[in-house]
Short mmCIF file of C-alpha atoms and ligand atoms in Angstrom, two decimals:
data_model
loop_
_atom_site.label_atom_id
_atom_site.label_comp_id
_atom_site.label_asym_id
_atom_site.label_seq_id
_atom_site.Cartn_x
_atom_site.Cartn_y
_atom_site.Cartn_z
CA UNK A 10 -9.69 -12.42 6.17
CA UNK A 11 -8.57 -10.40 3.26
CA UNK A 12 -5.45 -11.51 1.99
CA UNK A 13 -3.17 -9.25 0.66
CA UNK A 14 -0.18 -9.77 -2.38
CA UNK A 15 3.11 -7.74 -1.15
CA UNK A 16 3.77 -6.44 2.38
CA UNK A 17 6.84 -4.55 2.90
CA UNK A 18 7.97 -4.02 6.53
CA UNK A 19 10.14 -2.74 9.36
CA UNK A 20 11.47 0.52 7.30
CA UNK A 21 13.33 3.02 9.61
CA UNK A 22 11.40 5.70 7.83
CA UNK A 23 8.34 5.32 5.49
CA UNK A 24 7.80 8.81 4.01
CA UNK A 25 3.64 8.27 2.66
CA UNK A 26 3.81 12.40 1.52
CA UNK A 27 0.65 11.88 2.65
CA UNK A 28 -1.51 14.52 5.31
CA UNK A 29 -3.34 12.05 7.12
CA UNK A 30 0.16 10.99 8.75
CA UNK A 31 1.31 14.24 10.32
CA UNK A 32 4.92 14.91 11.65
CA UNK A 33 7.34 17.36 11.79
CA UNK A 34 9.37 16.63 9.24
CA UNK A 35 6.14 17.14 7.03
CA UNK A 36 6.74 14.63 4.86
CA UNK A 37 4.36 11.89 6.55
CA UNK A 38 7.37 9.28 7.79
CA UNK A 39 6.16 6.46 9.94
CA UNK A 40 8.71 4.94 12.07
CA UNK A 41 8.93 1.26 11.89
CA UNK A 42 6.65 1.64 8.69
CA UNK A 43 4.84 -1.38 6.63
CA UNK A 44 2.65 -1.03 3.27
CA UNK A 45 0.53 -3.91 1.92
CA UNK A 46 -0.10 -4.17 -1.51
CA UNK A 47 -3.35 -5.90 -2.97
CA UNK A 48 -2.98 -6.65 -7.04
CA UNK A 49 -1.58 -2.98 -8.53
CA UNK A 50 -2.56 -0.49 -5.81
CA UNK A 51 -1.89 0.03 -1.97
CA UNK A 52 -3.91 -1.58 -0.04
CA UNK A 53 -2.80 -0.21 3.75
CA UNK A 54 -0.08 1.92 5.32
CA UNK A 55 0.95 2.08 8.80
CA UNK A 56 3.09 0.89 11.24
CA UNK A 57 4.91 -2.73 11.49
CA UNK A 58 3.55 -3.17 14.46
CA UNK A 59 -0.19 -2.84 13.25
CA UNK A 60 0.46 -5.56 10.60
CA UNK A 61 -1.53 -8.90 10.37
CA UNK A 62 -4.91 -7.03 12.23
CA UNK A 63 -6.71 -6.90 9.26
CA UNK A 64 -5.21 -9.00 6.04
CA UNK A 65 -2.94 -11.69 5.47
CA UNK A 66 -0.31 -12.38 3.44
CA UNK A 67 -1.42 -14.62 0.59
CA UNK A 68 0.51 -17.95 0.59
CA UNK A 69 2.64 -17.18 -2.39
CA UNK A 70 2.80 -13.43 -1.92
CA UNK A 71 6.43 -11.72 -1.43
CA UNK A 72 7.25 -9.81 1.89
CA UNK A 73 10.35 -7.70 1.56
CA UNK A 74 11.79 -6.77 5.31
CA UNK A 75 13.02 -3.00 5.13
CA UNK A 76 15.16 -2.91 7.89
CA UNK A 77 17.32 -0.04 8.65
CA UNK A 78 16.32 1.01 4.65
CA UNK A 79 14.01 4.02 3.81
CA UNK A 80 11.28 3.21 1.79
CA UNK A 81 9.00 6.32 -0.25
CA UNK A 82 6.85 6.78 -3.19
CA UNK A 83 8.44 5.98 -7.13
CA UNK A 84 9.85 8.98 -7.92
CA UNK A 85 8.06 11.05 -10.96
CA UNK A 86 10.41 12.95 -13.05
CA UNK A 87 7.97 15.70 -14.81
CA UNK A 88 9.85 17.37 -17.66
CA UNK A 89 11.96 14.94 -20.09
CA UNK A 90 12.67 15.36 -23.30
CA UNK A 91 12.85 11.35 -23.46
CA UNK A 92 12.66 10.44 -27.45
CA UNK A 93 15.88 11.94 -29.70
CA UNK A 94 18.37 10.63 -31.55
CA UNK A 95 21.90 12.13 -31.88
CA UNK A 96 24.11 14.06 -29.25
CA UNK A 97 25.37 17.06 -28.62
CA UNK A 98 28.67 16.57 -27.01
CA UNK A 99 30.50 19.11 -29.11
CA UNK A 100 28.00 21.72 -28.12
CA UNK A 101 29.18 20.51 -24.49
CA UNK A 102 32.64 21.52 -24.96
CA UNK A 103 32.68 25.02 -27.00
CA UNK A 104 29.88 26.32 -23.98
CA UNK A 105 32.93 25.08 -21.51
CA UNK A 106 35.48 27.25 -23.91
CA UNK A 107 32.97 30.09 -23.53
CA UNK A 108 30.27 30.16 -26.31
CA UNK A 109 26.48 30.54 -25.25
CA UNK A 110 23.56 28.52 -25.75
CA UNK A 111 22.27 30.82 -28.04
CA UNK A 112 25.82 31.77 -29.68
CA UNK A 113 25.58 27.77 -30.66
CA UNK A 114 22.19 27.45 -32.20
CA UNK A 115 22.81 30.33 -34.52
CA UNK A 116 25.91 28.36 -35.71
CA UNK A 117 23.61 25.80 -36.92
CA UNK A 118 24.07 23.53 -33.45
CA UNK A 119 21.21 23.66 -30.96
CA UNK A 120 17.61 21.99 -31.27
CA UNK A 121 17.76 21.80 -35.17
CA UNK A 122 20.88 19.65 -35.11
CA UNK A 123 19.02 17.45 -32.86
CA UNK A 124 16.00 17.40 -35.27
CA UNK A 125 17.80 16.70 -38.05
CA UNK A 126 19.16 13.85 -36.74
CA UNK A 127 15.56 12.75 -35.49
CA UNK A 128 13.80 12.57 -38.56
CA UNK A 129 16.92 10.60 -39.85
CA UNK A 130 16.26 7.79 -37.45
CA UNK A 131 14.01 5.08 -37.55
CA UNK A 132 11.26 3.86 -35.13
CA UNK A 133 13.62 1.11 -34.19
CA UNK A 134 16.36 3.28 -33.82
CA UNK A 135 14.48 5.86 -31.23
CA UNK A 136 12.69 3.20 -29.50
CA UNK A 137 16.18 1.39 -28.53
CA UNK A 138 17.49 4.74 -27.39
CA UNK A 139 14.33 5.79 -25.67
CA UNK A 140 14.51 1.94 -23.48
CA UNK A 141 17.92 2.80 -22.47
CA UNK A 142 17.22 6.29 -21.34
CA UNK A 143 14.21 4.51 -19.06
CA UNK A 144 16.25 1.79 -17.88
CA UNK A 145 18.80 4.01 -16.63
CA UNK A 146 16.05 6.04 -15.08
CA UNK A 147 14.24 3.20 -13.49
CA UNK A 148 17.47 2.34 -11.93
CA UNK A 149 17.47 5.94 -10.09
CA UNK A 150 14.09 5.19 -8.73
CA UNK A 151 11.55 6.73 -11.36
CA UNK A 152 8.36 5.66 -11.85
CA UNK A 153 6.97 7.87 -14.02
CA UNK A 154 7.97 10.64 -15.93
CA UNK A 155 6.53 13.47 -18.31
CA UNK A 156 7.93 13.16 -22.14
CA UNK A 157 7.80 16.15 -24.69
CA UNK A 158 7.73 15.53 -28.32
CA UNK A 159 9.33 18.63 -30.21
CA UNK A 160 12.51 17.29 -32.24
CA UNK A 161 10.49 16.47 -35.48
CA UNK A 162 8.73 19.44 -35.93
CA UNK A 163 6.44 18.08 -39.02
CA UNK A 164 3.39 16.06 -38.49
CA UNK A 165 4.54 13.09 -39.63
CA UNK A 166 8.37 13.21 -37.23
CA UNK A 167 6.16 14.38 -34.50
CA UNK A 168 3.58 11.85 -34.81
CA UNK A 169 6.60 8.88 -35.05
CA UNK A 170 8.03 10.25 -31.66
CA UNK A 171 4.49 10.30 -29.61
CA UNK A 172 4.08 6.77 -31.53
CA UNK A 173 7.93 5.70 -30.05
CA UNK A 174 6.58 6.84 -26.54
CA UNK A 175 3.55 4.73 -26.91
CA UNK A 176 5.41 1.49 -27.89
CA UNK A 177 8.17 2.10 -25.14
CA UNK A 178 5.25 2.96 -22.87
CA UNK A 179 3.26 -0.36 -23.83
CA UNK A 180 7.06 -2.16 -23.11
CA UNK A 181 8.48 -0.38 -20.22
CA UNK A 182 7.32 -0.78 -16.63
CA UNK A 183 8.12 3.29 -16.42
CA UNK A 184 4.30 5.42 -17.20
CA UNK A 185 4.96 7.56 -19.66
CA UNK A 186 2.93 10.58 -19.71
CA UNK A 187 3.23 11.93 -23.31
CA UNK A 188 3.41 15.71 -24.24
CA UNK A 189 3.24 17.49 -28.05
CA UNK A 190 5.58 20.43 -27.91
CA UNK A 191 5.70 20.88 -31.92
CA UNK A 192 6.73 24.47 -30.88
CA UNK A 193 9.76 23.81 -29.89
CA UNK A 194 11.83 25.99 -32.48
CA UNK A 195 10.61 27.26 -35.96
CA UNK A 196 11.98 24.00 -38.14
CA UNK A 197 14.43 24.96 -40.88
CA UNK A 198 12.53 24.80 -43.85
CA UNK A 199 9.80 27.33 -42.60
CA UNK A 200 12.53 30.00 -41.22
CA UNK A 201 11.54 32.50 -43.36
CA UNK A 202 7.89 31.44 -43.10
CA UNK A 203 7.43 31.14 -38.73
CA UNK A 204 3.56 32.12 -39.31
CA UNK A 205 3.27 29.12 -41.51
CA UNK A 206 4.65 26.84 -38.96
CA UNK A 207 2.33 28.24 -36.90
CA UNK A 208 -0.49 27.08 -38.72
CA UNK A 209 1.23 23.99 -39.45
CA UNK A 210 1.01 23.30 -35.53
CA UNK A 211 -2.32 24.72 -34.89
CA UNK A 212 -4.21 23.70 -37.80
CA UNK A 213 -2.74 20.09 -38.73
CA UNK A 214 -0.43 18.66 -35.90
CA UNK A 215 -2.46 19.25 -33.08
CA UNK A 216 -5.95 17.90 -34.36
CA UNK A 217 -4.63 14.73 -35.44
CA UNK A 218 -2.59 14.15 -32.23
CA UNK A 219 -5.25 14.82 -30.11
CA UNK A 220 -7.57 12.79 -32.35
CA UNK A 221 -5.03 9.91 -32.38
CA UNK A 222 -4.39 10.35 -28.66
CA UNK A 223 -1.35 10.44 -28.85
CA UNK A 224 -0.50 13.04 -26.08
CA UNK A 225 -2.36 14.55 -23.59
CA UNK A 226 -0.40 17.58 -22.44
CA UNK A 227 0.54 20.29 -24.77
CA UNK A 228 3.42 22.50 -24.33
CA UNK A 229 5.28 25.70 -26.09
CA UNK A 230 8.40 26.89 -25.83
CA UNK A 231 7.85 30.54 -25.00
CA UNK A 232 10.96 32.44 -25.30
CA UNK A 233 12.77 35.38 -26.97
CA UNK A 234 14.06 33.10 -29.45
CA UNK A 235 11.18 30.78 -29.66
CA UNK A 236 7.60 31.11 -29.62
CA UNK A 237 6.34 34.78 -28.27
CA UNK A 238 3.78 35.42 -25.62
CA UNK A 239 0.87 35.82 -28.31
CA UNK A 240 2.09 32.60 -30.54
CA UNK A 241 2.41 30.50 -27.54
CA UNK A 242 -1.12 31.74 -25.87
CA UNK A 243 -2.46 30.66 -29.50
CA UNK A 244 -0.93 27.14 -29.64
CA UNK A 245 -2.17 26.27 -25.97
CA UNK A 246 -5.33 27.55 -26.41
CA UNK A 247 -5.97 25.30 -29.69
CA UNK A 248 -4.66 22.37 -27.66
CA UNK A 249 -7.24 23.04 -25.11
CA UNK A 250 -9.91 23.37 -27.25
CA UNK A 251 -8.77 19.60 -28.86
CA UNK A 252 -8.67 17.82 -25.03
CA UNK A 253 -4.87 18.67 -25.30
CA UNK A 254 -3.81 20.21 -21.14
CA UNK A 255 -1.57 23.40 -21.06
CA UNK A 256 2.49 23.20 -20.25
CA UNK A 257 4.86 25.81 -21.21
CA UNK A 258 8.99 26.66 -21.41
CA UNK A 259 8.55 30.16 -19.91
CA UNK A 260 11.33 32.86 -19.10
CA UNK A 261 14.35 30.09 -19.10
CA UNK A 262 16.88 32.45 -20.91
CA UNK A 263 14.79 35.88 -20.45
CA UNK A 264 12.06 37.35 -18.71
CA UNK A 265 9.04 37.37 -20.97
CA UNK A 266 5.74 37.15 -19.18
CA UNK A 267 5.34 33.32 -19.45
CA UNK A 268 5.05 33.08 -15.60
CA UNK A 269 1.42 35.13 -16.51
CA UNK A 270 0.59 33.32 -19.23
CA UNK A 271 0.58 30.24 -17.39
CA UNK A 272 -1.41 31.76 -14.92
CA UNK A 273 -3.90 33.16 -17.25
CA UNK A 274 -4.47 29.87 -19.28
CA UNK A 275 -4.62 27.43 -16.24
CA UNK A 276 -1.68 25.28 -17.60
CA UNK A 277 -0.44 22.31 -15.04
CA UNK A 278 2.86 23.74 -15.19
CA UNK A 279 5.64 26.27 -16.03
CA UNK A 280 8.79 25.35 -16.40
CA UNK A 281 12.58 26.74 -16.22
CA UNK A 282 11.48 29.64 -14.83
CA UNK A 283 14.86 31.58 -14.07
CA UNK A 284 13.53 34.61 -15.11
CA UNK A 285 9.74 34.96 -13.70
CA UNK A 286 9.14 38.32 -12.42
CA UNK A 287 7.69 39.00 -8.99
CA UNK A 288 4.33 39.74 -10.54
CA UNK A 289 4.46 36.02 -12.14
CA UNK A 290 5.07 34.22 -8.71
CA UNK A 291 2.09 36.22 -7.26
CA UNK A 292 0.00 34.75 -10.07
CA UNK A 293 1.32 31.39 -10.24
CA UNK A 294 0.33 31.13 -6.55
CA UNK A 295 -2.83 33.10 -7.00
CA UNK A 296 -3.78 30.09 -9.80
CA UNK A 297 -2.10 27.46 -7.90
CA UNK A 298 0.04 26.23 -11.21
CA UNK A 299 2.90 23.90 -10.35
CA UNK A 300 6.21 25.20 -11.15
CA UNK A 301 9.15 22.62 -12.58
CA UNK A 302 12.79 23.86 -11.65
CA UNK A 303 15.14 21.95 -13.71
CA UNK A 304 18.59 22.37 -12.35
CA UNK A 305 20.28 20.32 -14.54
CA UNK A 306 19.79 22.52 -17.56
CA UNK A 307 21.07 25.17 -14.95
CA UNK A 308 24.26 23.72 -14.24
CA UNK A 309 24.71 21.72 -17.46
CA UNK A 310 24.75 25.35 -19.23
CA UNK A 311 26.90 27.35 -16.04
CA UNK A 312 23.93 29.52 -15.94
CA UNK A 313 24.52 32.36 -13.48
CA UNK A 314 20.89 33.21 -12.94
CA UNK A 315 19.29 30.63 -11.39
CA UNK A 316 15.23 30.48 -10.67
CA UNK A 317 14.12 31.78 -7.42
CA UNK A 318 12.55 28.80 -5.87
CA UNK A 319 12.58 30.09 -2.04
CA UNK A 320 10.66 33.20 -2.92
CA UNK A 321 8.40 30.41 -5.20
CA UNK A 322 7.96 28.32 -2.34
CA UNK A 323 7.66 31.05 -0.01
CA UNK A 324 4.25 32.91 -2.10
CA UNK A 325 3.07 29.06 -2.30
CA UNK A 326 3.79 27.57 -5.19
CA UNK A 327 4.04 23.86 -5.89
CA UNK A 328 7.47 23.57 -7.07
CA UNK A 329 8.87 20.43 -8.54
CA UNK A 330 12.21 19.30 -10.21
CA UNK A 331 12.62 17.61 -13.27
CA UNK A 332 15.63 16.33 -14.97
CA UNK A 333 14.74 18.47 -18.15
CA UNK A 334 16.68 14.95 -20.10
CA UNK A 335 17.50 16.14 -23.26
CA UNK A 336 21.17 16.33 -25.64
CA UNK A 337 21.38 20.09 -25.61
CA UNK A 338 20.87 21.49 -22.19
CA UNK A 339 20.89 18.69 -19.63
CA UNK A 340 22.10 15.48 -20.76
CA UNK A 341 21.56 13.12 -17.71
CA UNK A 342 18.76 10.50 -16.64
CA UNK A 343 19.37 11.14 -12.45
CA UNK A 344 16.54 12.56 -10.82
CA UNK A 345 18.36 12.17 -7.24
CA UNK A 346 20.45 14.39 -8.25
CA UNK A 347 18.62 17.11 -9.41
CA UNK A 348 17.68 17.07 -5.67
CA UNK A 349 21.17 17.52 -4.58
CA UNK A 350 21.54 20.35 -7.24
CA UNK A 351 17.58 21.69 -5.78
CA UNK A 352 19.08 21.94 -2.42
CA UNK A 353 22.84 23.06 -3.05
CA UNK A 354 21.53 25.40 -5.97
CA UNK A 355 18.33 26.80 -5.54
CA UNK A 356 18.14 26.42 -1.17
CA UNK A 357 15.79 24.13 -1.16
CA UNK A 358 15.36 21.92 1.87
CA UNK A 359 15.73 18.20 1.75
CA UNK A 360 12.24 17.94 2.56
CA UNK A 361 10.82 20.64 -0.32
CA UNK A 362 13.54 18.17 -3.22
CA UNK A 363 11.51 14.89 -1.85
CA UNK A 364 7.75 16.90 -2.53
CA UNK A 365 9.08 18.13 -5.65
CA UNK A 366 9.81 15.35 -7.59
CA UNK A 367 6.90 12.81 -5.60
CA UNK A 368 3.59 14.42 -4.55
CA UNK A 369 3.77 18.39 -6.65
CA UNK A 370 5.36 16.51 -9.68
CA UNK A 371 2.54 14.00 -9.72
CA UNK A 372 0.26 17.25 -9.63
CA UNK A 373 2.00 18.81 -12.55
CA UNK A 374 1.32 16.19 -14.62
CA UNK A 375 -2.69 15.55 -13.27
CA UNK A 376 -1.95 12.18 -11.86
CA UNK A 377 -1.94 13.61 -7.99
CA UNK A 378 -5.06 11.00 -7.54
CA UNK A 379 -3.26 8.26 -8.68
CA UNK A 380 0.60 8.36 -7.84
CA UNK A 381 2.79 10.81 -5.62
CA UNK A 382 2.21 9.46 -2.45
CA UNK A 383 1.78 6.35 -0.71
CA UNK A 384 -1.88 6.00 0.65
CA UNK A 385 -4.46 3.42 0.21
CA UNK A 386 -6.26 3.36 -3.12
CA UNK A 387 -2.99 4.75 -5.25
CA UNK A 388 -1.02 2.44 -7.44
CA UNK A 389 1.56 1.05 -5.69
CA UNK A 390 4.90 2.58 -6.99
CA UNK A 391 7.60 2.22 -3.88
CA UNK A 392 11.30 2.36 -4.09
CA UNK A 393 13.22 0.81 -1.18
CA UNK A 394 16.17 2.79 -0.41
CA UNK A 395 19.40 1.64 1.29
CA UNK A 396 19.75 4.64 3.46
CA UNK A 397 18.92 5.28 7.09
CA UNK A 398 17.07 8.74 6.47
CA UNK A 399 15.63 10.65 4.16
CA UNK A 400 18.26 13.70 4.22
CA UNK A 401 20.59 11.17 2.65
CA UNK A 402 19.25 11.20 -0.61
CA UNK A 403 19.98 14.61 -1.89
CA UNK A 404 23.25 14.61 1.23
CA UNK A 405 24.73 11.39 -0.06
CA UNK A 406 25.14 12.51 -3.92
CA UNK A 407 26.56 11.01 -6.93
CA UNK A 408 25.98 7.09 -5.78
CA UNK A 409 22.75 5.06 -6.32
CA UNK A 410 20.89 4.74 -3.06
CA UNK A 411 17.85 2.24 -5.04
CA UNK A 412 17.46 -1.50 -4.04
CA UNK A 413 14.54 -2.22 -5.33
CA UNK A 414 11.84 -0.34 -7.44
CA UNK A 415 8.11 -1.68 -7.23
CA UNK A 416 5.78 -0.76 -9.96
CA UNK A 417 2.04 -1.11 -9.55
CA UNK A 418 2.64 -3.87 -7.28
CA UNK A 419 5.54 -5.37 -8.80
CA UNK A 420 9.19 -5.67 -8.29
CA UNK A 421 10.88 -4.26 -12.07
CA UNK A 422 14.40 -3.54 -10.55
CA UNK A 423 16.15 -5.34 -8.14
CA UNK A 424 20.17 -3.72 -7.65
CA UNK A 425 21.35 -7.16 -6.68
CA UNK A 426 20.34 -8.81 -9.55
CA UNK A 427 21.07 -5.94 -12.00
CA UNK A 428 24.25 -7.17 -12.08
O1 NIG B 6 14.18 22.36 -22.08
N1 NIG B 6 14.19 24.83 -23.72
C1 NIG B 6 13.98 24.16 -24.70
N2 NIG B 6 14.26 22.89 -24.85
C2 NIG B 6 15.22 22.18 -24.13
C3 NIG B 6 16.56 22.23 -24.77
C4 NIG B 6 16.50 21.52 -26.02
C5 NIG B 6 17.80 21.35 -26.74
O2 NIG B 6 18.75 22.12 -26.57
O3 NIG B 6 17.83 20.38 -27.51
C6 NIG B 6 15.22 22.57 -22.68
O4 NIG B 6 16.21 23.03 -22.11
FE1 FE B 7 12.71 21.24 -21.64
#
C-alpha cells in the first residue's frame, strides 16, 4: 500500500477549482472533503469518506482534521510590487486633502521618490523589508505571488532588486515569481534624454537579466505619463526575443490602447485596466490574455472610474485580482481583501474573487500546471480556513480567516502558534 505524508480531512467545503469535480457553485467544493499529500505535491482529492482505499498514512505523517473549516488552494497574489524601500505616507494624506496622483509626482513625490530611496538602501536593508512584506502575506494565505522590479531604474539598482527577490525567494516558503519592469518611469537623470533610457532598457538591462535569469516576466508601464504604445511594444518585444514573457500596466489612469497591445503581443497579462475600451475586451478575450484588477490601487487613490470587470468577465476574460503592493498607490499586503473590494467594487461574485486570485492568477503568471488548484500532480499549497463557507471570505472582511498555510507539503504558518 502506498503510504502517503499529510492527509487533511472532514472539511465542510473543499473548493479543488478544479473541472473534474463539477457543482453548482462552480468552484469544484466537495462536501466532507480530504486531500493526501505525498512529499511536495497532491497526491489524491476526494471525499472523507473515500479515504484509506488506496494509501495510508505513513507512521509519522501529520493528519490535520478540518472540521466545520473550509479548506482551498494557497492563494496567488499576481501583481506586487514586493522589493522598495521608503514610504509614501505623505503622498497618502495631500491625495485625501485633494491633490492627484499625477498632481504629486510632478511635485517631485511619486515613483522617483520611491527610487531614490531604493538605490539608497542596501541588500540587507531591502531583503529585511521584502521578508516582512511576505510574512505578512503568508499570514493572509498567499502562496505565491508575482514581483515587479522597476524602483532602480539603472542596471545595476535593477539587477540588486531581482537579486533581493532571489535571496528572499531562496529564504521564504512564499514562490516568488520575479518580473523586470525597468520601464516603470523615465529615471531622473535621463528626463531630458527618455530615448536614451530606452536604449538603456532595451539594449543593456534586459540582456543581462535575462542572461542572469534573473526574471522571467517582463513588464512596461504603458501610460500617458509613462511609456507610450510604440515604446512599450518595443521593450516587450526585446524581452521576448531574450526568453523574457510579456506583462504590461495598460490604461490605469487613461485609455491608451494597452488593452490591444496586450492582445497583439500575446502577453500573460494586462493589468489596471480602468480604462480599456470595448474594442480591447473583445481582443483580450479573442487572445485569451488574463486580465489583473487591482482594487486596492482603486480605492487607495478614491479613483472614480473603476475597471469594468462584469463586461470583462462577461466577453470571457480570465480576470484576476492582485494586491498591486506597492508605497504609492496601494500600500497593503491583504489579498482577502482585495476580494471584498472585487465584489463590493467591481460586482464581482464571491465565486469569480476565489478564481481570480487561485486558478486565472496562477494562469497569469504561467504556473496554471503547477499551482491554482487542488488536483493530483500539483504542488500542494492548501490554506485551511476557519470559516464554514466559502462566501465568508470576501463577506466576513477586515479579520484573518487563515489557520494554517501548507506549502508544497508543509505546514509554514500555523495562527495558533504565531503568537
Ligand atoms: O502599479 N502603475 C505604476 N506603478 C504602480 C505605482 C507605483 C508607485 O506609485 O510607486 C502601480 O500602481
Ligand atoms: Fe503595479
Amino acid at each position: 500500500m502506498i503510504e502517503v505524508d499529510l492527509v487533511i480531512k472532514n472539511a465542510q467545503e473543499l473548493l479543488t477549482l478544479s473541472p473534474s469535480f463539477k457543482d453548482e457553485s462552480g468552484l469544484g467544493i466537495i462536501r466532507s472533503g480530504a486531500v493526501a499529500v505525498k512529499g511536495t505535491k497532491i497526491f489524491w482529492v476526494g471525499k472523507t469518506e473515500e479515504l484509506g482505499e488506496k494509501f495510508i498514512l505513513r507512521r509519522d505523517g501529520r493528519e490535520i482534521d478540518a472540521r466545520e473549516k473550509t479548506v482551498m488552494p494557497g492563494l496567488i497574489d499576481a501583481h506586487t510590487h514586493l522589493v522598495f524601500a521608503g514610504s509614501r505616507e505623505n503622498e497618502f494624506e495631500q491625495r485625501i486633502r485633494g491633490l492627484s496622483y499625477l498632481e504629486i509626482a510632478e511635485r517631485g513625490g511619486g515613483i522617483l521618490s520611491t527610487v531614490e530611496a531604493t538605490r539608497k538602501a542596501s541588500f540587507d536593508e531591502l531583503f529585511s523589508l521584502g521578508k516582512k512584506r511576505l510574512d505578512r502575506m503568508l499570514s493572509k494565505g498567499v502562496t505565491t505571488l508575482e514581483a515587479k522590479s522597476g524602483y532602480g531604474l539603472s542596471l545595476q539598482d535593477e539587477v540588486k532588486i531581482l537579486q533581493v527577490m532571489k535571496a528572499l525567494q531562496e529564504s521564504h516558503p512564499i514562490e516568488i515569481v520575479p518580473t523586470f519592469l525597468g520601464a516603470h518611469t523615465i529615471p531622473r537623470e535621463f528626463r531630458d534624454a527618455r530615448s536614451r533610457y530606452i536604449d538603456l532598457v532595451i539594449e543593456e538591462m534586459i540582456p543581462r537579466i535575462a542572461q542572469e535569469r534573473l526574471a522571467e516576466f517582463c513588464d512596461v508601464f504603458c501610460e500617458e505619463k509613462a511609456f507610450t504604445l510604440e515604446e512599450s511594444k518595443r521593450i516587450l518585444d526585446r524581452g521576448k526575443r531574450y526568453g523574457l514573457k510579456p506583462k504590461i500596466h495598460a490604461d490605469q489612469l487613461s485609455p491608451g490602447g494597452g488593452a490591444e497591445l496586450a492582445a497583439g503581443i500575446g502577453a500573460f497579462s494586462a493589468d489596471h485596466l480602468e480604462y480599456i475600451s470595448r474594442e480591447g475586451i473583445k481582443k483580450m478575450a479573442e487572445k485569451g490574455v488574463p486580465a489583473v484588477l487591482l482594487p486596492g490601487a482603486s480605492f487607495s487613490l478614491s479613483m472614480k472610474k473603476y475597471p469594468p470587470a462584469r463586461e470583462m468577465i462577461e466577453e470571457g476574460v480570465a480576470v484576476c485580482l492582485a494586491t498591486d503592493l506597492n508605497p504609492g498607490s496601494s500600500m497593503t499586503e491583504s489579498l482577502p481583501l482585495m476580494m471584498t473590494m472585487g465584489c463590493t467594487m467591481f460586482k464581482m461574485s464571491p465565486k469569480e474573487v476565489i478564481q481570480g486570485t487561485t486558478i486565472h492568477a496562477a494562469r497569469s503568471m504561467a504556473r496554471e500546471k503547477e499551482v491554482g488548484s487542488l488536483e493530483a500532480g500539483k504542488e500542494a499549497d492548501l490554506l485551511l480556513l476557519d470559516i464554514p463557507n466559502y462566501r465568508y471570505l470576501p463577506y466576513h472582511f477586515g479579520v484573518d480567516h487563515v489557520e494554517q498555510v501548507i506549502k508544497k507539503g508543509k505546514v509554514v504558518f500555523n495562527k495558533s502558534l504565531s503568537h
